[in-house]
CSV table of C-alpha atoms and ligand atoms in Angstrom, one decimal:
chain,number,residue,atom,x,y,z
A,62,MET,CA,-9.9,13.0,0.4
A,63,PRO,CA,-7.4,11.8,3.0
A,64,GLY,CA,-6.5,8.6,5.0
A,65,PRO,CA,-7.2,8.2,8.7
A,66,GLY,CA,-3.9,9.7,10.1
A,67,TYR,CA,-4.8,13.0,8.5
A,68,TYR,CA,-7.7,13.5,11.0
A,69,PHE,CA,-5.3,13.2,14.0
A,70,ILE,CA,-2.6,15.7,12.9
A,71,GLY,CA,-2.2,18.1,15.8
A,72,GLU,CA,0.0,19.1,18.8
A,73,ASP,CA,2.1,15.9,18.8
A,74,GLU,CA,3.2,16.5,15.2
A,75,GLU,CA,3.7,20.2,15.9
A,76,ARG,CA,6.0,19.5,18.9
A,77,GLU,CA,8.1,17.0,17.0
A,78,VAL,CA,8.6,19.3,14.0
A,79,LEU,CA,9.3,22.3,16.1
A,80,GLU,CA,12.1,20.4,17.9
A,81,VAL,CA,13.7,19.8,14.5
A,82,ILE,CA,13.2,23.3,13.2
A,83,ARG,CA,14.6,24.8,16.4
A,84,SER,CA,17.7,22.6,16.2
A,85,GLY,CA,18.3,23.7,12.6
A,86,HIS,CA,19.4,20.2,11.7
A,87,LEU,CA,17.1,19.0,8.9
A,88,ASN,CA,18.9,16.2,7.2
A,89,ARG,CA,18.9,12.6,8.4
A,90,TYR,CA,22.5,12.1,9.1
A,91,GLY,CA,24.4,13.4,12.1
A,92,SER,CA,26.7,12.7,15.0
A,93,GLU,CA,25.5,10.9,18.2
A,94,ASN,CA,27.4,13.6,20.2
A,95,ASP,CA,25.8,16.6,18.4
A,96,PRO,CA,22.9,17.9,20.6
A,97,LYS,CA,21.4,19.6,17.6
A,98,PHE,CA,20.9,16.2,15.9
A,99,LYS,CA,17.4,14.8,16.9
A,100,LYS,CA,17.6,11.5,15.0
A,101,LYS,CA,13.9,11.5,13.9
A,102,VAL,CA,14.4,9.4,10.7
A,103,PHE,CA,16.7,7.0,12.5
A,104,THR,CA,14.3,6.6,15.4
A,105,LEU,CA,11.3,6.1,13.1
A,106,GLU,CA,13.2,3.3,11.3
A,107,HIS,CA,13.9,1.6,14.6
A,108,GLU,CA,10.5,2.1,16.2
A,109,VAL,CA,8.7,0.7,13.2
A,110,ALA,CA,11.1,-2.3,12.8
A,111,LYS,CA,10.8,-3.0,16.5
A,112,LYS,CA,7.0,-2.8,16.7
A,113,PHE,CA,6.4,-4.7,13.5
A,114,GLY,CA,9.0,-7.3,14.1
A,115,GLY,CA,11.2,-6.7,11.1
A,116,LYS,CA,15.0,-6.5,11.6
A,117,TYR,CA,15.9,-3.6,9.4
A,118,GLY,CA,14.0,-0.4,8.6
A,119,LEU,CA,14.8,2.1,5.9
A,120,ALA,CA,12.9,5.3,5.4
A,121,VAL,CA,12.6,6.8,1.9
A,122,THR,CA,10.7,9.5,0.1
A,123,SER,CA,7.6,7.7,-1.0
A,124,GLY,CA,5.9,4.3,-1.4
A,125,THR,CA,7.0,4.4,-5.1
A,126,SER,CA,10.6,5.0,-4.2
A,127,ALA,CA,10.4,2.2,-1.6
A,128,LEU,CA,9.3,-0.2,-4.4
A,129,ILE,CA,12.0,1.0,-6.7
A,130,VAL,CA,14.7,0.6,-4.0
A,131,ALA,CA,13.3,-2.9,-3.1
A,132,LEU,CA,13.3,-4.1,-6.7
A,133,ALA,CA,16.7,-2.7,-7.4
A,134,ALA,CA,18.2,-4.1,-4.2
A,135,LEU,CA,16.9,-7.5,-5.2
A,136,ARG,CA,18.7,-6.9,-8.5
A,137,ILE,CA,15.5,-7.3,-10.5
A,138,GLY,CA,15.9,-5.6,-13.9
A,139,PRO,CA,16.0,-6.0,-17.7
A,140,GLY,CA,14.9,-9.5,-18.8
A,141,ASP,CA,12.9,-10.1,-15.6
A,142,GLU,CA,9.2,-10.4,-15.0
A,143,VAL,CA,7.3,-9.5,-11.8
A,144,ILE,CA,3.7,-10.7,-11.2
A,145,CYS,CA,1.4,-7.9,-10.1
A,146,PRO,CA,-2.4,-7.8,-9.5
A,147,GLY,CA,-4.6,-6.1,-12.1
A,148,TYR,CA,-6.2,-4.2,-9.2
A,149,THR,CA,-3.6,-1.9,-7.5
A,150,PHE,CA,-2.1,1.6,-7.8
A,151,ILE,CA,-0.1,2.2,-10.9
A,152,ALA,CA,3.1,2.6,-8.7
A,153,SER,CA,3.1,-1.3,-8.4
A,154,MET,CA,3.6,-1.4,-12.2
A,155,SER,CA,5.6,1.8,-12.8
A,156,SER,CA,8.3,0.8,-10.3
A,157,VAL,CA,8.8,-2.5,-12.0
A,158,ILE,CA,9.0,-0.7,-15.4
A,159,THR,CA,11.4,1.9,-13.9
A,160,VAL,CA,14.0,-0.8,-12.9
A,161,GLY,CA,13.8,-2.2,-16.5
A,162,ALA,CA,11.7,-5.2,-15.7
A,163,VAL,CA,8.2,-6.2,-17.0
A,164,PRO,CA,5.0,-6.3,-14.9
A,165,VAL,CA,2.9,-9.3,-15.7
A,166,LEU,CA,-0.7,-8.8,-14.6
A,167,ALA,CA,-2.7,-11.5,-12.7
A,168,GLU,CA,-6.3,-11.8,-11.6
A,169,ILE,CA,-7.7,-10.9,-8.2
A,170,ASP,CA,-10.2,-13.0,-6.3
A,171,GLU,CA,-13.2,-12.0,-4.1
A,172,SER,CA,-10.7,-10.7,-1.5
A,173,LEU,CA,-9.8,-8.1,-4.1
A,174,ASN,CA,-6.2,-9.2,-3.8
A,175,LEU,CA,-4.0,-11.5,-6.0
A,176,ASP,CA,-5.7,-14.8,-6.9
A,177,PRO,CA,-2.9,-17.4,-6.0
A,178,LYS,CA,-4.2,-19.8,-8.7
A,179,ASP,CA,-3.7,-17.2,-11.4
A,180,VAL,CA,-0.3,-16.2,-10.1
A,181,GLU,CA,0.9,-19.7,-10.6
A,182,ARG,CA,-0.5,-19.8,-14.1
A,183,LYS,CA,1.5,-16.5,-14.9
A,184,ILE,CA,4.9,-17.8,-13.9
A,185,THR,CA,7.4,-18.1,-16.7
A,186,ALA,CA,11.2,-18.8,-16.9
A,187,LYS,CA,11.7,-15.0,-16.6
A,188,THR,CA,9.6,-14.5,-13.4
A,189,LYS,CA,11.7,-13.2,-10.5
A,190,ALA,CA,9.1,-12.0,-8.0
A,191,ILE,CA,5.5,-11.8,-6.9
A,192,LEU,CA,4.3,-8.4,-5.9
A,193,ALA,CA,1.7,-9.1,-3.2
A,194,VAL,CA,-0.3,-5.9,-2.9
A,195,HIS,CA,-2.4,-5.7,0.3
A,196,MET,CA,-5.2,-3.7,-1.3
A,197,LEU,CA,-7.6,-1.6,0.7
A,198,GLY,CA,-6.1,-2.5,4.1
A,199,ASN,CA,-6.7,-6.2,3.7
A,200,PRO,CA,-4.0,-8.9,3.6
A,201,CYS,CA,-3.3,-11.1,0.6
A,202,ALA,CA,-3.5,-14.8,0.9
A,203,LEU,CA,0.1,-14.8,2.0
A,204,ALA,CA,0.4,-18.5,3.0
A,205,GLU,CA,-0.6,-19.6,-0.5
A,206,LEU,CA,1.5,-16.9,-2.2
A,207,LYS,CA,4.5,-17.7,-0.1
A,208,ALA,CA,4.2,-21.4,-0.9
A,209,ILE,CA,4.1,-20.6,-4.6
A,210,ALA,CA,7.1,-18.2,-4.3
A,211,ASP,CA,9.1,-20.9,-2.4
A,212,LYS,CA,8.2,-23.7,-4.8
A,213,HIS,CA,9.4,-21.7,-7.8
A,214,GLY,CA,12.3,-19.9,-6.2
A,215,LEU,CA,10.7,-16.4,-6.5
A,216,TYR,CA,10.9,-13.4,-4.2
A,217,LEU,CA,7.8,-12.4,-2.4
A,218,ILE,CA,7.6,-8.6,-2.1
A,219,GLU,CA,4.8,-7.1,0.0
A,220,ASP,CA,3.5,-3.8,-1.3
A,221,THR,CA,1.9,-2.7,2.0
A,222,ALA,CA,1.2,1.0,0.9
A,223,GLN,CA,-2.5,0.6,1.7
A,224,ALA,CA,-2.2,-1.6,4.8
A,225,PHE,CA,0.4,-0.1,7.2
A,226,GLY,CA,-0.4,-1.6,10.6
A,227,GLY,CA,-2.3,-4.7,9.2
A,228,LYS,CA,-1.5,-8.2,10.2
A,229,TYR,CA,-1.6,-11.7,8.7
A,230,ARG,CA,-1.9,-14.6,11.2
A,231,GLY,CA,-0.6,-12.4,13.9
A,232,LYS,CA,2.4,-11.0,12.0
A,233,TYR,CA,2.6,-7.5,10.7
A,234,LEU,CA,2.2,-7.1,7.0
A,235,GLY,CA,5.4,-6.2,5.3
A,236,THR,CA,7.5,-8.5,7.4
A,237,ILE,CA,6.4,-11.8,6.0
A,238,GLY,CA,7.9,-11.7,2.5
A,239,LYS,CA,11.5,-11.1,1.5
A,240,ILE,CA,10.9,-7.4,1.8
A,241,GLY,CA,8.0,-5.1,2.5
A,242,THR,CA,7.3,-1.5,1.4
A,243,TYR,CA,5.0,1.2,2.9
A,244,SER,CA,3.8,4.6,1.9
A,245,PHE,CA,3.0,7.7,3.9
A,246,ASN,CA,1.1,9.8,1.4
A,247,VAL,CA,-2.0,11.6,2.4
A,248,TYR,CA,-4.3,8.6,1.6
A,249,LYS,CA,-2.5,6.1,3.7
A,250,THR,CA,-2.9,4.9,7.3
A,251,ILE,CA,-0.5,7.6,8.7
A,252,ASN,CA,0.9,10.4,6.6
A,253,ALA,CA,3.4,13.2,6.4
A,254,GLY,CA,2.2,14.5,3.0
A,255,ASP,CA,4.7,12.0,1.5
A,256,GLY,CA,7.2,9.4,2.6
A,257,GLY,CA,7.9,5.7,2.5
A,258,LEU,CA,9.6,2.9,4.4
A,259,ILE,CA,11.1,-0.6,3.7
A,260,LEU,CA,11.4,-3.5,6.1
A,261,THR,CA,13.5,-6.6,5.7
A,262,ASP,CA,15.2,-9.3,7.9
A,263,ASP,CA,18.0,-9.8,5.4
A,264,GLU,CA,21.1,-7.7,6.4
A,265,ASP,CA,22.8,-7.9,3.0
A,266,LEU,CA,19.6,-6.8,1.3
A,267,PHE,CA,19.2,-4.0,3.8
A,268,LYS,CA,22.7,-2.7,3.1
A,269,THR,CA,22.1,-2.9,-0.6
A,270,ALA,CA,18.8,-1.1,-0.3
A,271,PHE,CA,20.5,1.6,1.8
A,272,ALA,CA,23.1,2.0,-0.8
A,273,VAL,CA,20.5,2.2,-3.6
A,274,HIS,CA,18.6,4.9,-1.7
A,275,ASP,CA,21.7,7.0,-1.1
A,276,GLN,CA,24.3,7.0,-3.9
A,277,GLY,CA,26.0,3.8,-2.8
A,278,HIS,CA,26.6,4.7,0.8
A,279,MET,CA,26.7,2.4,3.8
A,280,PRO,CA,24.0,2.5,6.6
A,281,LEU,CA,24.4,5.5,8.9
A,282,ARG,CA,27.0,7.2,6.6
A,283,THR,CA,29.1,8.4,9.4
A,284,GLY,CA,32.3,9.2,7.6
A,285,LEU,CA,33.9,9.5,4.2
A,286,GLU,CA,33.4,6.1,2.6
A,287,VAL,CA,35.7,6.5,-0.4
A,288,GLY,CA,36.5,3.0,-1.7
A,289,ASN,CA,33.5,1.3,0.0
A,290,ARG,CA,30.7,2.3,-2.3
A,291,SER,CA,29.8,-0.7,-4.5
A,292,VAL,CA,26.4,0.3,-5.9
A,293,VAL,CA,25.2,3.0,-8.3
A,294,GLY,CA,22.4,4.5,-6.3
A,295,GLN,CA,19.9,7.4,-6.2
A,296,ASN,CA,18.8,9.9,-3.7
A,297,PHE,CA,15.6,8.7,-2.0
A,298,ARG,CA,16.5,10.0,1.5
A,299,MET,CA,13.9,11.0,4.0
A,300,ASN,CA,14.5,14.3,5.8
A,301,GLU,CA,14.1,15.0,9.5
A,302,LEU,CA,10.9,17.1,9.1
A,303,THR,CA,9.1,14.2,7.5
A,304,GLY,CA,10.6,11.8,10.1
A,305,ALA,CA,9.3,14.0,12.9
A,306,VAL,CA,5.8,14.1,11.6
A,307,LEU,CA,5.8,10.4,11.0
A,308,LEU,CA,7.1,9.6,14.5
A,309,ALA,CA,4.2,11.5,16.0
A,310,GLN,CA,1.7,9.8,13.6
A,311,PHE,CA,3.2,6.3,14.2
A,312,ARG,CA,2.8,6.6,18.0
A,313,LYS,CA,-0.9,7.0,17.5
A,314,LEU,CA,-1.2,3.9,15.3
A,315,ASP,CA,-2.9,1.5,17.8
A,316,PRO,CA,-5.8,3.9,18.9
A,317,LEU,CA,-6.3,4.9,15.3
A,318,LEU,CA,-6.7,1.3,14.1
A,319,GLU,CA,-9.0,0.6,17.1
A,320,ARG,CA,-11.2,3.5,16.1
A,321,LEU,CA,-11.4,2.2,12.5
A,322,HIS,CA,-12.4,-1.3,13.7
A,323,THR,CA,-15.1,0.1,16.0
A,324,ILE,CA,-16.6,2.2,13.2
A,325,LYS,CA,-16.5,-0.6,10.7
A,326,LYS,CA,-18.2,-3.0,13.0
A,327,GLN,CA,-21.0,-0.6,13.7
A,328,PHE,CA,-21.5,0.0,10.0
A,329,LYS,CA,-21.2,-3.6,8.9
A,330,ASP,CA,-23.5,-4.8,11.7
A,331,ILE,CA,-26.3,-2.6,10.4
A,332,LEU,CA,-25.8,-3.8,6.8
A,333,THR,CA,-25.7,-7.5,7.9
A,334,ALA,CA,-28.9,-7.1,9.9
A,335,GLU,CA,-30.8,-5.1,7.3
A,336,LEU,CA,-29.5,-6.7,4.1
A,337,PRO,CA,-29.1,-10.4,4.6
A,338,ARG,CA,-28.4,-11.0,0.9
A,339,LEU,CA,-25.6,-8.5,0.7
A,340,GLU,CA,-22.2,-10.0,0.0
A,341,PHE,CA,-19.0,-8.6,1.5
A,342,ARG,CA,-15.5,-8.8,0.2
A,343,LYS,CA,-13.7,-11.9,1.4
A,344,LEU,CA,-11.1,-11.2,4.2
A,345,ASN,CA,-8.0,-13.4,4.3
A,346,ASP,CA,-7.5,-12.4,7.9
A,347,GLU,CA,-10.5,-10.8,9.6
A,348,LYS,CA,-8.6,-9.6,12.6
A,349,GLY,CA,-5.6,-8.4,10.5
A,350,GLU,CA,-7.3,-6.0,8.2
A,351,ILE,CA,-7.0,-2.3,9.1
A,352,ALA,CA,-10.6,-1.5,8.4
A,353,THR,CA,-10.1,1.6,6.3
A,354,LEU,CA,-12.8,0.5,3.9
A,355,LEU,CA,-15.9,-1.6,3.8
A,356,THR,CA,-16.2,-3.3,0.4
A,357,VAL,CA,-19.5,-4.8,-0.7
A,358,LEU,CA,-20.2,-7.0,-3.7
A,359,LEU,CA,-23.7,-6.5,-5.2
A,360,PRO,CA,-25.6,-9.3,-7.1
A,361,SER,CA,-24.9,-7.8,-10.5
A,362,LYS,CA,-23.0,-5.0,-12.3
A,363,GLU,CA,-26.4,-3.3,-13.0
A,364,ASP,CA,-27.3,-3.3,-9.3
A,365,ALA,CA,-23.8,-2.0,-8.4
A,366,ASP,CA,-24.1,0.8,-10.9
A,367,GLU,CA,-27.6,1.8,-9.8
A,368,ILE,CA,-26.8,1.8,-6.1
A,369,ALA,CA,-23.5,3.7,-6.7
A,370,THR,CA,-25.5,6.4,-8.6
A,371,LYS,CA,-28.1,6.7,-5.8
A,372,LEU,CA,-25.3,7.2,-3.3
A,373,GLY,CA,-23.3,9.7,-5.4
A,374,THR,CA,-20.3,7.4,-5.7
A,375,LYS,CA,-18.9,4.9,-8.3
A,376,THR,CA,-18.3,1.2,-8.5
A,377,ILE,CA,-14.7,0.2,-8.2
A,378,SER,CA,-14.5,-0.5,-12.0
A,379,HIS,CA,-15.4,3.1,-12.7
A,380,SER,CA,-13.4,4.6,-9.8
A,381,GLY,CA,-10.5,5.7,-12.0
A,382,TRP,CA,-7.0,5.0,-10.7
A,383,HIS,CA,-6.6,1.5,-9.4
A,384,VAL,CA,-8.0,-0.7,-12.1
A,385,TYR,CA,-5.6,-1.9,-14.8
A,386,SER,CA,-8.2,-1.2,-17.5
A,387,ASN,CA,-8.1,2.5,-16.6
A,388,MET,CA,-4.3,2.8,-16.7
A,389,GLU,CA,-3.6,4.6,-19.9
A,390,GLN,CA,0.1,4.7,-18.8
A,391,ILE,CA,0.4,1.0,-19.8
A,392,LEU,CA,-2.6,0.2,-21.9
A,393,GLY,CA,-1.7,-0.9,-25.4
A,394,LYS,CA,1.9,-0.3,-24.4
A,395,LYS,CA,1.6,3.0,-26.3
A,396,GLN,CA,3.6,4.9,-23.7
A,397,LEU,CA,6.2,2.1,-23.4
A,398,ALA,CA,7.7,2.5,-26.9
A,399,ALA,CA,11.4,2.7,-27.4
A,400,GLY,CA,12.6,6.2,-26.3
A,401,ALA,CA,9.9,6.6,-23.7
A,402,PRO,CA,11.2,7.7,-20.3
A,403,PHE,CA,13.1,4.8,-18.7
A,404,ARG,CA,12.8,2.8,-21.9
A,405,SER,CA,15.6,2.9,-24.4
A,406,LYS,CA,14.5,-0.4,-26.0
A,407,GLU,CA,11.2,-1.7,-27.3
A,408,PHE,CA,9.0,-3.3,-24.6
A,409,PRO,CA,8.7,-7.1,-24.9
A,410,THR,CA,6.1,-8.2,-27.4
A,411,ASP,CA,4.9,-11.2,-25.5
A,412,VAL,CA,3.2,-9.3,-22.7
A,413,VAL,CA,-0.1,-7.4,-23.2
A,414,TYR,CA,-1.9,-4.8,-21.2
A,415,GLU,CA,-5.4,-4.6,-22.7
A,416,LYS,CA,-8.9,-3.9,-21.4
A,417,GLY,CA,-10.7,-7.2,-20.8
A,418,MET,CA,-7.5,-9.2,-20.4
A,419,LEU,CA,-8.5,-10.1,-16.8
A,420,PRO,CA,-12.2,-11.1,-17.0
A,421,LYS,CA,-12.4,-12.4,-13.4
A,422,THR,CA,-11.0,-9.1,-12.1
A,423,ASP,CA,-13.4,-7.1,-14.3
A,424,ALA,CA,-16.4,-9.2,-13.2
A,425,ILE,CA,-15.6,-8.7,-9.4
A,426,LEU,CA,-14.8,-5.0,-9.7
A,427,ASN,CA,-18.0,-4.3,-11.7
A,428,ARG,CA,-20.0,-5.5,-8.7
A,429,ALA,CA,-18.0,-3.9,-6.0
A,430,ILE,CA,-18.5,-0.6,-4.1
A,431,ASN,CA,-16.0,0.8,-1.5
A,432,ILE,CA,-17.6,2.4,1.5
A,433,SER,CA,-15.2,4.8,3.3
A,434,ILE,CA,-14.5,4.0,6.9
A,435,GLY,CA,-11.2,5.8,7.2
A,436,VAL,CA,-10.0,6.5,3.6
A,437,VAL,CA,-12.2,9.0,1.9
A,438,ASP,CA,-10.9,9.0,-1.7
A,439,GLY,CA,-12.9,9.4,-4.9
A,440,GLY,CA,-10.0,7.9,-6.7
A,441,LEU,CA,-10.6,4.6,-4.8
A,442,GLY,CA,-14.3,4.9,-5.4
A,443,SER,CA,-14.9,5.6,-1.7
A,444,ALA,CA,-16.6,9.0,-2.0
A,445,PHE,CA,-19.5,7.6,0.1
A,446,GLY,CA,-19.2,6.6,3.7
A,447,VAL,CA,-17.9,8.0,7.0
A,448,ASN,CA,-14.6,9.1,8.4
A,449,PRO,CA,-12.7,8.5,11.7
A,450,LEU,CA,-14.3,11.5,13.3
A,451,SER,CA,-17.9,10.6,12.4
A,452,THR,CA,-20.3,10.2,15.4
A,453,GLU,CA,-22.3,7.1,16.1
A,454,LYS,CA,-25.4,8.9,14.8
A,455,GLU,CA,-23.6,9.9,11.5
A,456,ILE,CA,-22.5,6.3,11.1
A,457,GLU,CA,-26.0,5.0,11.5
A,458,GLU,CA,-27.4,7.5,9.1
A,459,ALA,CA,-24.8,6.6,6.4
A,460,ALA,CA,-25.4,2.9,6.9
A,461,MET,CA,-29.2,3.4,6.7
A,462,LYS,CA,-28.7,5.4,3.5
A,463,PHE,CA,-26.9,2.4,2.0
A,464,VAL,CA,-29.7,0.1,3.2
A,465,ALA,CA,-32.3,2.3,1.6
A,466,ALA,CA,-30.4,2.2,-1.7
A,467,ALA,CA,-29.8,-1.5,-1.7
A,468,SER,CA,-32.9,-2.9,-0.1
A,469,TYR,CA,-34.6,-3.7,-3.5
A,470,CYS,CA,-31.9,-6.3,-4.3
A,471,CYS,CA,-30.4,-7.4,-1.0
A,472,LYS,CA,-33.1,-7.6,1.5
B,219,PLP,C1,0.0,4.7,-2.6
B,219,PLP,C2,0.5,3.4,-3.2
B,219,PLP,C3,1.8,3.3,-3.7
B,219,PLP,C4,2.8,4.4,-3.8
B,219,PLP,O1,2.9,5.3,-2.8
B,219,PLP,P1,3.4,6.8,-3.0
B,219,PLP,O2,3.9,7.1,-1.6
B,219,PLP,O3,2.2,7.6,-3.4
B,219,PLP,O4,4.5,6.8,-3.9
B,219,PLP,C5,2.3,2.0,-4.1
B,219,PLP,N1,1.5,1.0,-4.1
B,219,PLP,C6,0.2,1.1,-3.7
B,219,PLP,C7,-0.7,-0.2,-3.7
B,219,PLP,C8,-0.4,2.3,-3.3
B,219,PLP,O5,-1.6,2.3,-2.9
């Protein structure tokens, strides 16, 4: 079920958490001079920003709240549209809906990320942002998306929930657009059960985001700020226990990613040698992906269905959670009627969410199977594969099992 960080939870996490528990100081704010205050959340924000090359980090409660805070801080709301891929987690859409804006779905391409050509086709006078989701640990075509965003005066938001630690042309994902968001739920690169983080280089945007995440307060919230609170915010604060676990997890990021790349290479080399006709998902930056999954494209939907059945897994189309055509929360706009939560008014009539509306996305996902390298998640369709603790022999066995299932069409 979990992501790669899960397999490495141990003494380091224990030590960090114990330090916080023993101090008794569990909330994120405190005085520099107070020895009980261990500054875990603050340190996490600074360490991630420093390593990734973003100027300002803000920890929050989840990847979903990171998206809500980012959108609200950019003042995206009623009357605005945000372009999202049809293949993503529902949070990419639900966060947009929560701030009162409208997600407009665009096609993906063979990279399983946003198709820049379709993004440009979906731009209207109401479009405010492009939500670039780096799906399955693999960067979007950021150069193309950034050029489109710049040309049309749109914000580029990077939903990096599934690609924490990934890079594009040498820069960390989440630091290339206007603002980037991350998730630390159990399926993600590193985890603390739940948690999220935002990075941005824009100081004003950071201050607004901070205020949105904590009832209008200023960063650090060191004193009483009566008279200075200019934003109606929420409470999306991370606590010190979560910060402690994530600090320990974060400090293992490099060896963890190295391990994933090693496993993926071994697995992929076997498939390439044994199945010369097998197609792999296109990578927009081969070195920058985090190698949590190995995604293959079979010659046809029928082949993909047959092979998935043989392996006890599912094609991405049938995997459940991440495909727009399986998202009953938005399909037919039935749950978006006036009076639905977060929706006092009728949803705009000119947008549709219907099965079949993204034929290119459907055709690609019908042929696609996710093999687990570091994220073992039936909901992603990666029930088959290996995990970060698998031995060389287990990796070879799993790869040969795939070869046996796919030989008839890909030899
Ligand atoms: C997991 C995920 C989120 C939301 O993260 P949570 O921490 O579960 O709220 C957002 N976007 C994508 C693409 C995700 O995979």
